[in-house]
Amino acid sequence: MDYSHIFSSAKPLREKFAAFGFKKRGDSLVCKKELAGGDFYATLTICGETLTAQVYDSATDELYAPFDMWNARGAFVAAVRDEVQKIVDDFRARCFESTDIHKKYVAFVEREFNCKAEFPWAEQASAASKRYSDAAVFRCPNQKWFALVMEISYKNLGLASGEKVFTVNLKSDPERVADLVDKKTIFPAYHMNKKHWITVLLTSATDFELLRSLTEQSRALVMKQGRRAS
């Protein structure tokens, strides 16, 4: 199972990986953790910025296939997945630097461009579904958006995790989009024109100085578009 999204959610402190139990194996780092009272074990494998987990039967060393099969249901496989998730969460907590740059980013935009966040969908969001209730837009003086901040799932960006993450959609030069998108912290735009917009994660893995620059460029492009329209 793929857990690589944690490299997008936080900044790795690789000097701490060994203390968690990772050992060098070829071009990869591998960590073995006991599960289910010793009847099974999980191996976490890091290759570059890819993190995967597999589960094995301790008595036979045979792969426990249902762990990776999303259509496999039942209390036991659910318990095993929960154990592995807790190991991954512990790994991120102990070996990654995680800071909330969502609030830092909003404060930067409001201060730098003298504009306040607007929440245009807050009133329409129902109690049952608040998917867009916290979505905030920042406007240029011409009233066009240059930044859209929202909380979405990593799955919305093509990653394996259903975990939520704050992101910002920014306008970009179409000739730069392909070079900017790394599918780690910068992605093709979610729910917007992918030729002209990008989605950037608001996590500690994101280069904040690059984020500042991309925001400035987005505002400049939207202002320029507004002048052409008038």
PDB file of C-alpha atoms in Angstrom:
ATOM      1  CA  MET A   1       0.000   0.000   0.000  1.00  0.00           C
ATOM      2  CA  ASP A   2       1.240   3.447  -0.889  1.00  0.00           C
ATOM      3  CA  TYR A   3       1.750   6.069   1.837  1.00  0.00           C
ATOM      4  CA  SER A   4       3.955   8.431  -0.182  1.00  0.00           C
ATOM      5  CA  HIS A   5       1.631  11.358   0.507  1.00  0.00           C
ATOM      6  CA  ILE A   6       3.404  11.925   3.841  1.00  0.00           C
ATOM      7  CA  PHE A   7       6.353  13.348   1.895  1.00  0.00           C
ATOM      8  CA  SER A   8       3.928  15.974   0.556  1.00  0.00           C
ATOM      9  CA  SER A   9       2.345  16.636   3.947  1.00  0.00           C
ATOM     10  CA  ALA A  10       5.525  17.322   5.926  1.00  0.00           C
ATOM     11  CA  LYS A  11       9.278  17.874   5.619  1.00  0.00           C
ATOM     12  CA  PRO A  12      11.321  14.684   6.228  1.00  0.00           C
ATOM     13  CA  LEU A  13      14.040  14.693   8.882  1.00  0.00           C
ATOM     14  CA  ARG A  14      16.059  11.876   7.350  1.00  0.00           C
ATOM     15  CA  GLU A  15      18.633  11.853  10.127  1.00  0.00           C
ATOM     16  CA  LYS A  16      15.896  10.407  12.382  1.00  0.00           C
ATOM     17  CA  PHE A  17      14.902   7.530  10.090  1.00  0.00           C
ATOM     18  CA  ALA A  18      17.478   5.103  11.516  1.00  0.00           C
ATOM     19  CA  ALA A  19      16.254   5.637  15.081  1.00  0.00           C
ATOM     20  CA  PHE A  20      12.749   4.687  13.938  1.00  0.00           C
ATOM     21  CA  GLY A  21      14.119   1.380  12.635  1.00  0.00           C
ATOM     22  CA  PHE A  22      14.955   1.954   8.969  1.00  0.00           C
ATOM     23  CA  LYS A  23      17.984   0.144   7.579  1.00  0.00           C
ATOM     24  CA  LYS A  24      19.728   0.469   4.248  1.00  0.00           C
ATOM     25  CA  ARG A  25      18.864  -2.250   1.739  1.00  0.00           C
ATOM     26  CA  GLY A  26      20.239  -1.606  -1.716  1.00  0.00           C
ATOM     27  CA  ASP A  27      18.855   1.706  -2.957  1.00  0.00           C
ATOM     28  CA  SER A  28      16.038   1.620  -0.392  1.00  0.00           C
ATOM     29  CA  LEU A  29      15.451   1.984   3.342  1.00  0.00           C
ATOM     30  CA  VAL A  30      13.430  -0.782   5.008  1.00  0.00           C
ATOM     31  CA  CYS A  31      11.802  -0.949   8.439  1.00  0.00           C
ATOM     32  CA  LYS A  32      10.121  -4.012   9.980  1.00  0.00           C
ATOM     33  CA  LYS A  33       7.370  -3.661  12.601  1.00  0.00           C
ATOM     34  CA  GLU A  34       5.461  -6.375  14.461  1.00  0.00           C
ATOM     35  CA  LEU A  35       1.660  -6.584  14.072  1.00  0.00           C
ATOM     36  CA  ALA A  36      -1.253  -8.499  15.572  1.00  0.00           C
ATOM     37  CA  GLY A  37       0.634  -9.639  18.657  1.00  0.00           C
ATOM     38  CA  GLY A  38       3.475 -11.043  16.589  1.00  0.00           C
ATOM     39  CA  ASP A  39       1.423 -13.169  14.181  1.00  0.00           C
ATOM     40  CA  PHE A  40       2.126 -10.733  11.331  1.00  0.00           C
ATOM     41  CA  TYR A  41       4.666  -8.039  10.538  1.00  0.00           C
ATOM     42  CA  ALA A  42       4.770  -5.005   8.274  1.00  0.00           C
ATOM     43  CA  THR A  43       7.676  -3.770   6.201  1.00  0.00           C
ATOM     44  CA  LEU A  44       7.865  -0.078   5.351  1.00  0.00           C
ATOM     45  CA  THR A  45      10.041   0.666   2.325  1.00  0.00           C
ATOM     46  CA  ILE A  46      11.334   4.096   1.326  1.00  0.00           C
ATOM     47  CA  CYS A  47      12.758   4.621  -2.142  1.00  0.00           C
ATOM     48  CA  GLY A  48      13.437   8.274  -2.837  1.00  0.00           C
ATOM     49  CA  GLU A  49      10.214   9.928  -1.705  1.00  0.00           C
ATOM     50  CA  THR A  50       8.037   6.864  -2.139  1.00  0.00           C
ATOM     51  CA  LEU A  51       6.808   5.060   0.979  1.00  0.00           C
ATOM     52  CA  THR A  52       5.071   1.695   0.663  1.00  0.00           C
ATOM     53  CA  ALA A  53       3.989  -0.920   3.204  1.00  0.00           C
ATOM     54  CA  GLN A  54       3.450  -4.654   2.906  1.00  0.00           C
ATOM     55  CA  VAL A  55       2.224  -7.169   5.476  1.00  0.00           C
ATOM     56  CA  TYR A  56       3.533 -10.721   5.953  1.00  0.00           C
ATOM     57  CA  ASP A  57       2.636 -13.800   7.978  1.00  0.00           C
ATOM     58  CA  SER A  58       5.338 -14.165  10.661  1.00  0.00           C
ATOM     59  CA  ALA A  59       5.250 -17.976  10.598  1.00  0.00           C
ATOM     60  CA  THR A  60       5.649 -18.390   6.829  1.00  0.00           C
ATOM     61  CA  ASP A  61       6.949 -14.998   5.613  1.00  0.00           C
ATOM     62  CA  GLU A  62       4.189 -15.145   3.002  1.00  0.00           C
ATOM     63  CA  LEU A  63       2.623 -11.911   1.813  1.00  0.00           C
ATOM     64  CA  TYR A  64      -0.750 -11.161   3.402  1.00  0.00           C
ATOM     65  CA  ALA A  65      -2.472 -10.155   0.154  1.00  0.00           C
ATOM     66  CA  PRO A  66      -5.811  -8.863   1.576  1.00  0.00           C
ATOM     67  CA  PHE A  67      -3.967  -5.885   3.109  1.00  0.00           C
ATOM     68  CA  ASP A  68      -3.479  -4.426  -0.378  1.00  0.00           C
ATOM     69  CA  MET A  69      -6.852  -5.467  -1.772  1.00  0.00           C
ATOM     70  CA  TRP A  70      -9.327  -2.613  -1.286  1.00  0.00           C
ATOM     71  CA  ASN A  71     -12.256  -4.933  -1.918  1.00  0.00           C
ATOM     72  CA  ALA A  72     -11.119  -7.150   0.981  1.00  0.00           C
ATOM     73  CA  ARG A  73     -13.393  -6.570   3.960  1.00  0.00           C
ATOM     74  CA  GLY A  74     -13.642  -7.933   7.468  1.00  0.00           C
ATOM     75  CA  ALA A  75     -12.695  -7.079  11.022  1.00  0.00           C
ATOM     76  CA  PHE A  76      -9.233  -8.623  10.883  1.00  0.00           C
ATOM     77  CA  VAL A  77      -7.976  -6.943   7.701  1.00  0.00           C
ATOM     78  CA  ALA A  78      -9.436  -3.650   8.972  1.00  0.00           C
ATOM     79  CA  ALA A  79      -7.535  -4.064  12.245  1.00  0.00           C
ATOM     80  CA  VAL A  80      -4.289  -4.802  10.383  1.00  0.00           C
ATOM     81  CA  ARG A  81      -4.714  -1.720   8.187  1.00  0.00           C
ATOM     82  CA  ASP A  82      -5.399   0.354  11.285  1.00  0.00           C
ATOM     83  CA  GLU A  83      -2.191  -0.921  12.927  1.00  0.00           C
ATOM     84  CA  VAL A  84      -0.139  -0.068   9.844  1.00  0.00           C
ATOM     85  CA  GLN A  85      -1.735   3.379   9.620  1.00  0.00           C
ATOM     86  CA  LYS A  86      -0.790   4.033  13.238  1.00  0.00           C
ATOM     87  CA  ILE A  87       2.822   3.043  12.468  1.00  0.00           C
ATOM     88  CA  VAL A  88       2.895   5.430   9.499  1.00  0.00           C
ATOM     89  CA  ASP A  89       1.336   8.202  11.614  1.00  0.00           C
ATOM     90  CA  ASP A  90       3.946   7.587  14.328  1.00  0.00           C
ATOM     91  CA  PHE A  91       6.709   7.688  11.716  1.00  0.00           C
ATOM     92  CA  ARG A  92       5.467  11.045  10.429  1.00  0.00           C
ATOM     93  CA  ALA A  93       5.118  12.452  13.955  1.00  0.00           C
ATOM     94  CA  ARG A  94       8.624  11.411  14.990  1.00  0.00           C
ATOM     95  CA  CYS A  95      10.609  11.831  11.766  1.00  0.00           C
ATOM     96  CA  PHE A  96       8.965  14.720   9.892  1.00  0.00           C
ATOM     97  CA  GLU A  97       8.636  18.433  10.528  1.00  0.00           C
ATOM     98  CA  SER A  98       5.010  19.446  10.269  1.00  0.00           C
ATOM     99  CA  THR A  99       3.889  23.052  10.600  1.00  0.00           C
ATOM    100  CA  ASP A 100       0.606  24.740   9.714  1.00  0.00           C
ATOM    101  CA  ILE A 101       1.417  27.036   6.808  1.00  0.00           C
ATOM    102  CA  HIS A 102      -2.265  27.419   5.923  1.00  0.00           C
ATOM    103  CA  LYS A 103      -2.688  30.163   8.549  1.00  0.00           C
ATOM    104  CA  LYS A 104       0.746  31.588   7.737  1.00  0.00           C
ATOM    105  CA  TYR A 105      -0.187  31.757   4.051  1.00  0.00           C
ATOM    106  CA  VAL A 106      -3.547  33.453   4.651  1.00  0.00           C
ATOM    107  CA  ALA A 107      -1.842  36.019   6.900  1.00  0.00           C
ATOM    108  CA  PHE A 108       0.809  36.630   4.230  1.00  0.00           C
ATOM    109  CA  VAL A 109      -1.762  37.233   1.464  1.00  0.00           C
ATOM    110  CA  GLU A 110      -3.898  39.557   3.595  1.00  0.00           C
ATOM    111  CA  ARG A 111      -0.854  41.558   4.680  1.00  0.00           C
ATOM    112  CA  GLU A 112       1.055  41.599   1.385  1.00  0.00           C
ATOM    113  CA  PHE A 113      -1.877  42.482  -0.886  1.00  0.00           C
ATOM    114  CA  ASN A 114      -4.101  44.336   1.587  1.00  0.00           C
ATOM    115  CA  CYS A 115      -7.110  42.106   0.963  1.00  0.00           C
ATOM    116  CA  LYS A 116      -9.278  39.954   3.189  1.00  0.00           C
ATOM    117  CA  ALA A 117     -10.320  36.348   2.652  1.00  0.00           C
ATOM    118  CA  GLU A 118     -13.885  35.949   1.410  1.00  0.00           C
ATOM    119  CA  PHE A 119     -15.947  32.799   1.995  1.00  0.00           C
ATOM    120  CA  PRO A 120     -18.496  32.793  -0.848  1.00  0.00           C
ATOM    121  CA  TRP A 121     -19.832  29.268  -0.241  1.00  0.00           C
ATOM    122  CA  ALA A 122     -20.109  29.333   3.564  1.00  0.00           C
ATOM    123  CA  GLU A 123     -23.829  30.102   3.669  1.00  0.00           C
ATOM    124  CA  GLN A 124     -24.744  27.505   1.022  1.00  0.00           C
ATOM    125  CA  ALA A 125     -22.884  24.666   2.786  1.00  0.00           C
ATOM    126  CA  SER A 126     -25.290  22.339   4.539  1.00  0.00           C
ATOM    127  CA  ALA A 127     -24.690  20.811   7.954  1.00  0.00           C
ATOM    128  CA  ALA A 128     -24.376  17.411   6.277  1.00  0.00           C
ATOM    129  CA  SER A 129     -21.820  18.533   3.709  1.00  0.00           C
ATOM    130  CA  LYS A 130     -19.364  21.327   4.469  1.00  0.00           C
ATOM    131  CA  ARG A 131     -17.017  20.468   1.623  1.00  0.00           C
ATOM    132  CA  TYR A 132     -16.578  24.073   0.517  1.00  0.00           C
ATOM    133  CA  SER A 133     -17.692  25.956   3.631  1.00  0.00           C
ATOM    134  CA  ASP A 134     -14.103  26.921   4.524  1.00  0.00           C
ATOM    135  CA  ALA A 135     -13.069  27.701   0.945  1.00  0.00           C
ATOM    136  CA  ALA A 136     -11.660  31.237   0.793  1.00  0.00           C
ATOM    137  CA  VAL A 137     -10.987  33.459  -2.192  1.00  0.00           C
ATOM    138  CA  PHE A 138      -8.704  36.456  -2.474  1.00  0.00           C
ATOM    139  CA  ARG A 139      -9.558  39.095  -5.052  1.00  0.00           C
ATOM    140  CA  CYS A 140      -7.638  41.714  -6.992  1.00  0.00           C
ATOM    141  CA  PRO A 141      -8.962  45.288  -7.072  1.00  0.00           C
ATOM    142  CA  ASN A 142     -10.745  44.253 -10.312  1.00  0.00           C
ATOM    143  CA  GLN A 143     -12.708  41.732  -8.152  1.00  0.00           C
ATOM    144  CA  LYS A 144     -11.288  38.692  -9.963  1.00  0.00           C
ATOM    145  CA  TRP A 145      -9.814  35.851  -7.908  1.00  0.00           C
ATOM    146  CA  PHE A 146      -6.074  35.362  -7.821  1.00  0.00           C
ATOM    147  CA  ALA A 147      -6.050  32.703  -5.066  1.00  0.00           C
ATOM    148  CA  LEU A 148      -8.565  30.089  -3.967  1.00  0.00           C
ATOM    149  CA  VAL A 149      -7.802  28.320  -0.678  1.00  0.00           C
ATOM    150  CA  MET A 150      -9.697  25.132   0.120  1.00  0.00           C
ATOM    151  CA  GLU A 151      -9.414  21.880   2.024  1.00  0.00           C
ATOM    152  CA  ILE A 152      -9.559  18.811  -0.215  1.00  0.00           C
ATOM    153  CA  SER A 153      -8.456  15.180  -0.141  1.00  0.00           C
ATOM    154  CA  TYR A 154      -5.073  13.993  -1.372  1.00  0.00           C
ATOM    155  CA  LYS A 155      -7.100  11.611  -3.558  1.00  0.00           C
ATOM    156  CA  ASN A 156      -8.471  14.647  -5.402  1.00  0.00           C
ATOM    157  CA  LEU A 157      -4.893  15.263  -6.528  1.00  0.00           C
ATOM    158  CA  GLY A 158      -4.220  11.681  -7.598  1.00  0.00           C
ATOM    159  CA  LEU A 159      -2.475  10.507  -4.421  1.00  0.00           C
ATOM    160  CA  ALA A 160      -3.471   7.373  -2.516  1.00  0.00           C
ATOM    161  CA  SER A 161      -4.550   8.908   0.791  1.00  0.00           C
ATOM    162  CA  GLY A 162      -8.040  10.100   1.679  1.00  0.00           C
ATOM    163  CA  GLU A 163      -6.529  12.465   4.273  1.00  0.00           C
ATOM    164  CA  LYS A 164      -7.543  16.126   4.007  1.00  0.00           C
ATOM    165  CA  VAL A 165      -5.101  18.902   3.154  1.00  0.00           C
ATOM    166  CA  PHE A 166      -5.319  22.676   2.652  1.00  0.00           C
ATOM    167  CA  THR A 167      -4.374  23.850  -0.833  1.00  0.00           C
ATOM    168  CA  VAL A 168      -4.378  27.022  -2.901  1.00  0.00           C
ATOM    169  CA  ASN A 169      -5.246  27.381  -6.580  1.00  0.00           C
ATOM    170  CA  LEU A 170      -3.117  29.984  -8.342  1.00  0.00           C
ATOM    171  CA  LYS A 171      -3.063  31.307 -11.906  1.00  0.00           C
ATOM    172  CA  SER A 172       0.127  30.549 -13.802  1.00  0.00           C
ATOM    173  CA  ASP A 173       1.715  31.178 -17.168  1.00  0.00           C
ATOM    174  CA  PRO A 174       0.640  28.228 -19.371  1.00  0.00           C
ATOM    175  CA  GLU A 175       4.237  27.902 -20.584  1.00  0.00           C
ATOM    176  CA  ARG A 176       5.425  27.340 -16.991  1.00  0.00           C
ATOM    177  CA  VAL A 177       2.758  24.959 -15.732  1.00  0.00           C
ATOM    178  CA  ALA A 178       4.416  21.744 -16.949  1.00  0.00           C
ATOM    179  CA  ASP A 179       7.738  22.712 -15.353  1.00  0.00           C
ATOM    180  CA  LEU A 180       6.137  23.754 -12.052  1.00  0.00           C
ATOM    181  CA  VAL A 181       4.003  20.650 -11.530  1.00  0.00           C
ATOM    182  CA  ASP A 182       6.032  18.092  -9.564  1.00  0.00           C
ATOM    183  CA  LYS A 183       3.040  16.154  -8.154  1.00  0.00           C
ATOM    184  CA  LYS A 184       4.612  16.418  -4.727  1.00  0.00           C
ATOM    185  CA  THR A 185       3.595  19.892  -3.585  1.00  0.00           C
ATOM    186  CA  ILE A 186       2.431  21.404  -6.905  1.00  0.00           C
ATOM    187  CA  PHE A 187      -0.291  19.693  -8.944  1.00  0.00           C
ATOM    188  CA  PRO A 188      -2.480  20.256 -11.982  1.00  0.00           C
ATOM    189  CA  ALA A 189      -5.306  22.525 -10.826  1.00  0.00           C
ATOM    190  CA  TYR A 190      -8.154  20.896  -8.935  1.00  0.00           C
ATOM    191  CA  HIS A 191     -11.556  21.913 -10.357  1.00  0.00           C
ATOM    192  CA  MET A 192     -10.071  24.698 -12.492  1.00  0.00           C
ATOM    193  CA  ASN A 193      -8.526  25.069 -15.955  1.00  0.00           C
ATOM    194  CA  LYS A 194      -5.329  23.004 -15.792  1.00  0.00           C
ATOM    195  CA  LYS A 195      -3.761  24.991 -18.631  1.00  0.00           C
ATOM    196  CA  HIS A 196      -3.841  28.253 -16.668  1.00  0.00           C
ATOM    197  CA  TRP A 197      -4.042  27.245 -12.987  1.00  0.00           C
ATOM    198  CA  ILE A 198      -2.086  25.086 -10.545  1.00  0.00           C
ATOM    199  CA  THR A 199      -2.868  23.668  -7.086  1.00  0.00           C
ATOM    200  CA  VAL A 200      -0.218  24.097  -4.385  1.00  0.00           C
ATOM    201  CA  LEU A 201      -0.257  22.262  -1.051  1.00  0.00           C
ATOM    202  CA  LEU A 202      -0.218  24.391   2.085  1.00  0.00           C
ATOM    203  CA  THR A 203       2.045  22.037   4.027  1.00  0.00           C
ATOM    204  CA  SER A 204       5.523  22.308   5.517  1.00  0.00           C
ATOM    205  CA  ALA A 205       6.853  20.303   2.554  1.00  0.00           C
ATOM    206  CA  THR A 206       6.091  23.298   0.315  1.00  0.00           C
ATOM    207  CA  ASP A 207       8.778  25.871  -0.398  1.00  0.00           C
ATOM    208  CA  PHE A 208       7.181  28.985   1.113  1.00  0.00           C
ATOM    209  CA  GLU A 209       9.359  31.403  -0.838  1.00  0.00           C
ATOM    210  CA  LEU A 210       8.298  29.731  -4.080  1.00  0.00           C
ATOM    211  CA  LEU A 211       4.691  29.878  -2.883  1.00  0.00           C
ATOM    212  CA  ARG A 212       5.041  33.630  -2.270  1.00  0.00           C
ATOM    213  CA  SER A 213       6.453  34.101  -5.764  1.00  0.00           C
ATOM    214  CA  LEU A 214       3.714  32.005  -7.387  1.00  0.00           C
ATOM    215  CA  THR A 215       1.066  34.037  -5.539  1.00  0.00           C
ATOM    216  CA  GLU A 216       2.574  37.322  -6.701  1.00  0.00           C
ATOM    217  CA  GLN A 217       2.635  36.018 -10.280  1.00  0.00           C
ATOM    218  CA  SER A 218      -0.965  34.829 -10.018  1.00  0.00           C
ATOM    219  CA  ARG A 219      -2.134  38.261  -8.902  1.00  0.00           C
ATOM    220  CA  ALA A 220      -0.161  39.970 -11.650  1.00  0.00           C
ATOM    221  CA  LEU A 221      -1.641  37.680 -14.314  1.00  0.00           C
ATOM    222  CA  VAL A 222      -5.197  38.192 -13.056  1.00  0.00           C
ATOM    223  CA  MET A 223      -4.703  41.971 -12.902  1.00  0.00           C
ATOM    224  CA  LYS A 224      -3.358  41.930 -16.465  1.00  0.00           C
ATOM    225  CA  GLN A 225      -6.339  39.889 -17.624  1.00  0.00           C
ATOM    226  CA  GLY A 226      -8.686  42.397 -15.999  1.00  0.00           C
ATOM    227  CA  ARG A 227      -7.037  45.324 -17.803  1.00  0.00           C
ATOM    228  CA  ARG A 228      -7.390  43.567 -21.171  1.00  0.00           C
ATOM    229  CA  ALA A 229     -11.087  42.911 -20.502  1.00  0.00           C
ATOM    230  CA  SER A 230     -11.723  46.589 -19.804  1.00  0.00           C
TER     231      SER A 230
END
